CSV table of C-alpha atoms in Angstrom, one decimal:
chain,number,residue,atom,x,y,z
A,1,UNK,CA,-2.7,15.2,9.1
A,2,UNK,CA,-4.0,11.6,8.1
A,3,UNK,CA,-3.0,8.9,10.3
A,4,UNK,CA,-3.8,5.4,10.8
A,5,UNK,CA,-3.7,2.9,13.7
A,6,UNK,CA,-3.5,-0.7,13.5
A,7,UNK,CA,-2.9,-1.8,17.2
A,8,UNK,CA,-2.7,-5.4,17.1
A,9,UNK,CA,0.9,-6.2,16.2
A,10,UNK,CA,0.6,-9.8,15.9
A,11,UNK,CA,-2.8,-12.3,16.5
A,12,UNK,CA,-2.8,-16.2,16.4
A,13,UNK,CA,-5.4,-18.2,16.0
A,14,UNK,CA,-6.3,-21.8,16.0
A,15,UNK,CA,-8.0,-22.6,12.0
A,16,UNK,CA,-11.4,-21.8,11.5
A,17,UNK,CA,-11.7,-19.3,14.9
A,18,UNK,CA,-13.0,-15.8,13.5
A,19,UNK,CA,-11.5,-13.2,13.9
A,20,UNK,CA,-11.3,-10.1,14.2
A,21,UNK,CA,-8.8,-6.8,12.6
A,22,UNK,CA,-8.8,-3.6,14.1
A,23,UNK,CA,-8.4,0.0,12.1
A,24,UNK,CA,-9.2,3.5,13.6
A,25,UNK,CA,-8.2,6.6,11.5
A,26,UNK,CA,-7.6,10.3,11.7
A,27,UNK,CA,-8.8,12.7,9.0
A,28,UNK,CA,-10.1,15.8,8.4
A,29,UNK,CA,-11.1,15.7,5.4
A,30,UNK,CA,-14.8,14.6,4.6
A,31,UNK,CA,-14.0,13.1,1.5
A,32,UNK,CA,-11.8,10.1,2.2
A,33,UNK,CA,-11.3,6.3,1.8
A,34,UNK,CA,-10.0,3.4,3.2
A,35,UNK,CA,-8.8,0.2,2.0
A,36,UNK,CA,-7.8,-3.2,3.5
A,37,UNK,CA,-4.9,-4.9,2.2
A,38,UNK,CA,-3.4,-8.4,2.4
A,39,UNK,CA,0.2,-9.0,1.9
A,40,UNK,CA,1.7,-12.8,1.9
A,41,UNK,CA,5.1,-13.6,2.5
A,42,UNK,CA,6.0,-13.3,-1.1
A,43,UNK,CA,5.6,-9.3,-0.5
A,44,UNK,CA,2.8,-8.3,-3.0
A,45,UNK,CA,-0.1,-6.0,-1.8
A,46,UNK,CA,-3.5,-7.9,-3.0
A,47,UNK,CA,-6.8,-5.6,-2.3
A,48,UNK,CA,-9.4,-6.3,-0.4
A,49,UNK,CA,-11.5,-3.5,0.1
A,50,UNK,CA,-12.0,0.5,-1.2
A,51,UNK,CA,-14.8,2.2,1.3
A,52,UNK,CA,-15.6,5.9,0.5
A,53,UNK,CA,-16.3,8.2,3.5
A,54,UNK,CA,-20.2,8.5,2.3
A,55,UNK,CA,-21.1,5.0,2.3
A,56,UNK,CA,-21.1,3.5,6.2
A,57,UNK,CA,-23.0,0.3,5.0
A,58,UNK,CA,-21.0,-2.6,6.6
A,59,UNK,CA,-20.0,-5.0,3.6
A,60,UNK,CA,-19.5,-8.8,3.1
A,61,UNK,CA,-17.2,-10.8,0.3
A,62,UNK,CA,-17.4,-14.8,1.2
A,63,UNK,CA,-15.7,-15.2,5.1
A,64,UNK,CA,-14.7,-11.7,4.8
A,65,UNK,CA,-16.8,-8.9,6.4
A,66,UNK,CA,-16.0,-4.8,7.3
A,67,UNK,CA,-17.5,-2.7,9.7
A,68,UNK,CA,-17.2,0.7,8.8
A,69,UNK,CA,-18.5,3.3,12.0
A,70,UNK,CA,-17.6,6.8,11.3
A,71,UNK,CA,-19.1,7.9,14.9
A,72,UNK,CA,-15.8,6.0,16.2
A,73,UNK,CA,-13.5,6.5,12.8
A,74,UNK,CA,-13.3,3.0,13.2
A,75,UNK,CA,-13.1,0.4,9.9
A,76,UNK,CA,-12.6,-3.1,11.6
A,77,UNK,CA,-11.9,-6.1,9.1
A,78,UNK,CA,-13.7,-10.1,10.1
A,79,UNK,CA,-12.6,-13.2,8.9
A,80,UNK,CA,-15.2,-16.1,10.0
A,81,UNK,CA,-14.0,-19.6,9.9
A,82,UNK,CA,-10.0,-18.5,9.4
A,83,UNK,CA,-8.0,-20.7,7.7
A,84,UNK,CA,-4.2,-21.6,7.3
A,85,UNK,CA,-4.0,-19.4,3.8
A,86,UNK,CA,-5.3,-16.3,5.5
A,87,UNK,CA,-1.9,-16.2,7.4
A,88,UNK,CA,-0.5,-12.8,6.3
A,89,UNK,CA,0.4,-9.0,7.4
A,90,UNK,CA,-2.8,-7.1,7.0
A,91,UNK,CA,-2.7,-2.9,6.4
A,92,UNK,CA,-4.9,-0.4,6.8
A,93,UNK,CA,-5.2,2.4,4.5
A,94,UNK,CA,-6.2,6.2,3.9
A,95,UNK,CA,-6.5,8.4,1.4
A,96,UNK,CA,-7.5,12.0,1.8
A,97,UNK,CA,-9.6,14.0,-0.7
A,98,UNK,CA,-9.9,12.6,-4.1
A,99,UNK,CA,-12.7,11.1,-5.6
A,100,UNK,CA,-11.8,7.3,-6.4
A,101,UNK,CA,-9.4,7.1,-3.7
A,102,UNK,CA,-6.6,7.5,-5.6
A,103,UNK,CA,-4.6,10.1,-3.5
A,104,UNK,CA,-1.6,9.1,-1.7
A,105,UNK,CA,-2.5,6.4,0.7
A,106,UNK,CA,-1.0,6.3,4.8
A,107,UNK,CA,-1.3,3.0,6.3
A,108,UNK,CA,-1.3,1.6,9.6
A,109,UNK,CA,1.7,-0.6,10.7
A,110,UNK,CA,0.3,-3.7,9.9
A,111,UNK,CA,-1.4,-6.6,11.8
A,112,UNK,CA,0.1,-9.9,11.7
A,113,UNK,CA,-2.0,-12.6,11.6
A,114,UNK,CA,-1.2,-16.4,12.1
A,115,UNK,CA,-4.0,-19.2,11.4
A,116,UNK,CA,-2.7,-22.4,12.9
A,117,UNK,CA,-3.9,-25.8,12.7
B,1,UNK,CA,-8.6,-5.6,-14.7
B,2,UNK,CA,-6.0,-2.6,-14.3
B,3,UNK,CA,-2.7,-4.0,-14.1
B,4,UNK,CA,0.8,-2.7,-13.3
B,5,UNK,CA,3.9,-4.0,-13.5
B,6,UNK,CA,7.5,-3.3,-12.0
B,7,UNK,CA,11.1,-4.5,-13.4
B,8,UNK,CA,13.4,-5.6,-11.8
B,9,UNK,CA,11.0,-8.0,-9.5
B,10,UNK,CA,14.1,-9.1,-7.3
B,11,UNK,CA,17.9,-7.1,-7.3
B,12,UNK,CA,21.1,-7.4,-5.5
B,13,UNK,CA,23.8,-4.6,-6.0
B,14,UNK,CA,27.0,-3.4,-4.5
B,15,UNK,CA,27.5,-0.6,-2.5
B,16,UNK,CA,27.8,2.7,-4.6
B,17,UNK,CA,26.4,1.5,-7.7
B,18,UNK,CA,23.2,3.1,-8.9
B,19,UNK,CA,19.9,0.7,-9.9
B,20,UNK,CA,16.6,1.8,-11.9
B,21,UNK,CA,13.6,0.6,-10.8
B,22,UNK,CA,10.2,0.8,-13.9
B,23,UNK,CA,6.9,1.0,-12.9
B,24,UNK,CA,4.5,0.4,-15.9
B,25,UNK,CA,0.7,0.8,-16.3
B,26,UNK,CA,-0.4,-2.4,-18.5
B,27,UNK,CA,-3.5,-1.7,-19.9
B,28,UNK,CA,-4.1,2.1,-18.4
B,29,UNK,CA,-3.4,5.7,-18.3
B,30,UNK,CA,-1.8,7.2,-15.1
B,31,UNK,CA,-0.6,10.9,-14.7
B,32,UNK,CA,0.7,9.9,-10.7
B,33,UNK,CA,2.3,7.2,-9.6
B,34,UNK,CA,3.3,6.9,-6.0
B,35,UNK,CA,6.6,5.4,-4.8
B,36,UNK,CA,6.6,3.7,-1.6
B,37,UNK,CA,8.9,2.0,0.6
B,38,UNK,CA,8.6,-1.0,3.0
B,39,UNK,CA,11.8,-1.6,5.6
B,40,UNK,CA,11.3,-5.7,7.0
B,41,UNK,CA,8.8,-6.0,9.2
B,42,UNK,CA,7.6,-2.3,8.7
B,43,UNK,CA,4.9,-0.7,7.3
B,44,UNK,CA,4.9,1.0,3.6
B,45,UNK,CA,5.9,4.5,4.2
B,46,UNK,CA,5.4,7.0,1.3
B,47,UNK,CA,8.7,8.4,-0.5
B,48,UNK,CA,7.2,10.1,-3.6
B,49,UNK,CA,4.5,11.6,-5.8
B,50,UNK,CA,5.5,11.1,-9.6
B,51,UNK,CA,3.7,13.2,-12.0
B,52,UNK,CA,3.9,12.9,-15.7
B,53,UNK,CA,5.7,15.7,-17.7
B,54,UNK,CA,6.9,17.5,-14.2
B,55,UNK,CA,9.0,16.8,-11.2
B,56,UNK,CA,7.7,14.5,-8.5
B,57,UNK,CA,7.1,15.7,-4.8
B,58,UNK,CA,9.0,14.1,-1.9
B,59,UNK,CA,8.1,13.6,1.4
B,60,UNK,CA,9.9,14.9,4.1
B,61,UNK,CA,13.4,13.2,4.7
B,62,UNK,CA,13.6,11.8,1.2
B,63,UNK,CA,16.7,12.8,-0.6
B,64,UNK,CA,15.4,14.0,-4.1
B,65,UNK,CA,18.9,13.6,-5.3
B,66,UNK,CA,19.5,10.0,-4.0
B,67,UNK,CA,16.1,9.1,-5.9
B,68,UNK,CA,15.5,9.9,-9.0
B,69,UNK,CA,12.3,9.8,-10.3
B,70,UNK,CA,11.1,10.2,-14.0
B,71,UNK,CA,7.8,10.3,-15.3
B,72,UNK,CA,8.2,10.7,-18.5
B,73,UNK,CA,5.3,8.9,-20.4
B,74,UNK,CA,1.8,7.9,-19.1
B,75,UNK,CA,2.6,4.3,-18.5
B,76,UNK,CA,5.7,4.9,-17.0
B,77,UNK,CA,7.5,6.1,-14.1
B,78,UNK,CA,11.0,4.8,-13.5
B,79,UNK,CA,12.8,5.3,-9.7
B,80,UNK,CA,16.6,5.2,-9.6
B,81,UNK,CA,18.7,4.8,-6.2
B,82,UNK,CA,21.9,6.3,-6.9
B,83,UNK,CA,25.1,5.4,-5.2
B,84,UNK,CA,23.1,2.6,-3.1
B,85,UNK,CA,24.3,1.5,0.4
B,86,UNK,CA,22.9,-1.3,2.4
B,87,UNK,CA,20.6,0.7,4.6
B,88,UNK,CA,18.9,1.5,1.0
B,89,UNK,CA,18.3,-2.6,0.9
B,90,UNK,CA,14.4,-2.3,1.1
B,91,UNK,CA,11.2,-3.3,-0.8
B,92,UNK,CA,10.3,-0.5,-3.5
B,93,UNK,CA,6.5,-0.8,-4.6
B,94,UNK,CA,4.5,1.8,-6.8
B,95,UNK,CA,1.3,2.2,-7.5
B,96,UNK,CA,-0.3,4.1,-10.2
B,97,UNK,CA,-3.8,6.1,-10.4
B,98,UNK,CA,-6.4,5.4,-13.2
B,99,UNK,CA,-6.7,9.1,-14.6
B,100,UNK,CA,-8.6,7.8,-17.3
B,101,UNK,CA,-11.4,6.1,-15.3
B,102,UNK,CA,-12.6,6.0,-11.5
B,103,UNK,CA,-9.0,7.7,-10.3
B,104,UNK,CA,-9.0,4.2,-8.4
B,105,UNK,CA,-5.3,3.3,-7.4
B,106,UNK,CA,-3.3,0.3,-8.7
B,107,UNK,CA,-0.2,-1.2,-7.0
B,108,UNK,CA,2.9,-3.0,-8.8
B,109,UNK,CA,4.2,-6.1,-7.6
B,110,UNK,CA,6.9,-4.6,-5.7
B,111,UNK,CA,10.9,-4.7,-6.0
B,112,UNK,CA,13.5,-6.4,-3.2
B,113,UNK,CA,16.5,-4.4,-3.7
B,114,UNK,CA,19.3,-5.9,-1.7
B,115,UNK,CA,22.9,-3.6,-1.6
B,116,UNK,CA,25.3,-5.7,-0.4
């Protein structure tokens, strides 16, 4: 069975501090993906990222960065120089066995991030 | 870009009444659309696979006849809570697959039902 952990409930930080998301998974598939997702107060899921389990290459979008080590089933999420608008519930996400990703997805329980000023 | 939408975006009911919830695929084709659900505070917790032209799967400890699903064209998949109560209040978002291109995944918007 698939299963996601997200063990940081809640993380504040002080604007423009990096920092730093955590994801492990459990599959056994060998085909799989996993996404990031952002979701703001006003409740809608924006995407982030879509990794497939064949490509480990760590990636970077602007002050966004992923680090994807299958060795540790590990896919952490950075944001460098945070800022007030990144404040939002970030999920982790799986999906099993379909090219694409676009199986049924399991996500963690969400990290809550707070970027003060 | 691949776009879905969901109507209502925001509804408030009274206990026992029965509300439909649309999922739409804009500008793409998708055989499966998931259903998912999100109590405050909570993760999004699958309820249901919805397949076009046959009967959607439930997870385990989703009531099949409490939610009704219907797939009945390729841009839509509607999901109706029948005979609502408040511990239904919860935010319903779907998501639909691409079957037409990359099988990439697509979510709505979401919907805030409230059952007073």
């Amino acid at each position: 069975a698939q299963k996601v952990t997200q063990a940081q409930t809640e993380i504040s930080v002080v604007e423009k501090e990096d920092v730093t998301l955590d994801c492990v998974y459990e599959t056994r598939d060998t085909t799989y993906y996993l996404f990031w997702y952002k979701q703001p107060p006003s409740g809608e899921l924006v995407f982030l990222i879509r990794r497939n389990s064949f490509d480990e290459q760590n990636e970077i979008s602007g002050r966004y960065s992923w680090n994807f080590q299958k060795s540790t089933s590990s896919f952490n999420f950075t944001i460098t120089a945070s800022q007030v608008v990144d404040s939002a519930v970030y999920f982790c996400a799986l999906s099993e066995g379909l090219t694409g990703g676009g199986n049924k997805l399991t996500f963690g329980t969400g990290t809550q991030l707070k970027v003060e000023l | 870009g691949a776009v879905v939408s969901q109507h209502p975006s925001r509804v408030i009911c009274k206990s026992g009444t029965s509300v439909k919830i649309e999922c739409r695929s804009l500008d793409f084709q998708a055989t499966t659309m998931f259903w998912y659900r999100q109590f405050p505070k909570q993760s999004l917790m699958l309820m249901a696979t919805s397949n076009e032209g046959s009967k959607a799967t439930y997870e385990q400890g989703v009531e099949k006849d409490k939610f009704l699903i219907n797939h009945a064209s390729l841009t839509l998949s509607t999901l109706t809570v029948t005979s609502a109560h408040p511990e239904d209040s919860s935010f319903y978002i779907c998501s639909a697959r691409d079957s037409g291109g990359a099988n990439e995944q697509f979510f709505g918007p979401g919907t805030r039902l409230t059952v007073l």
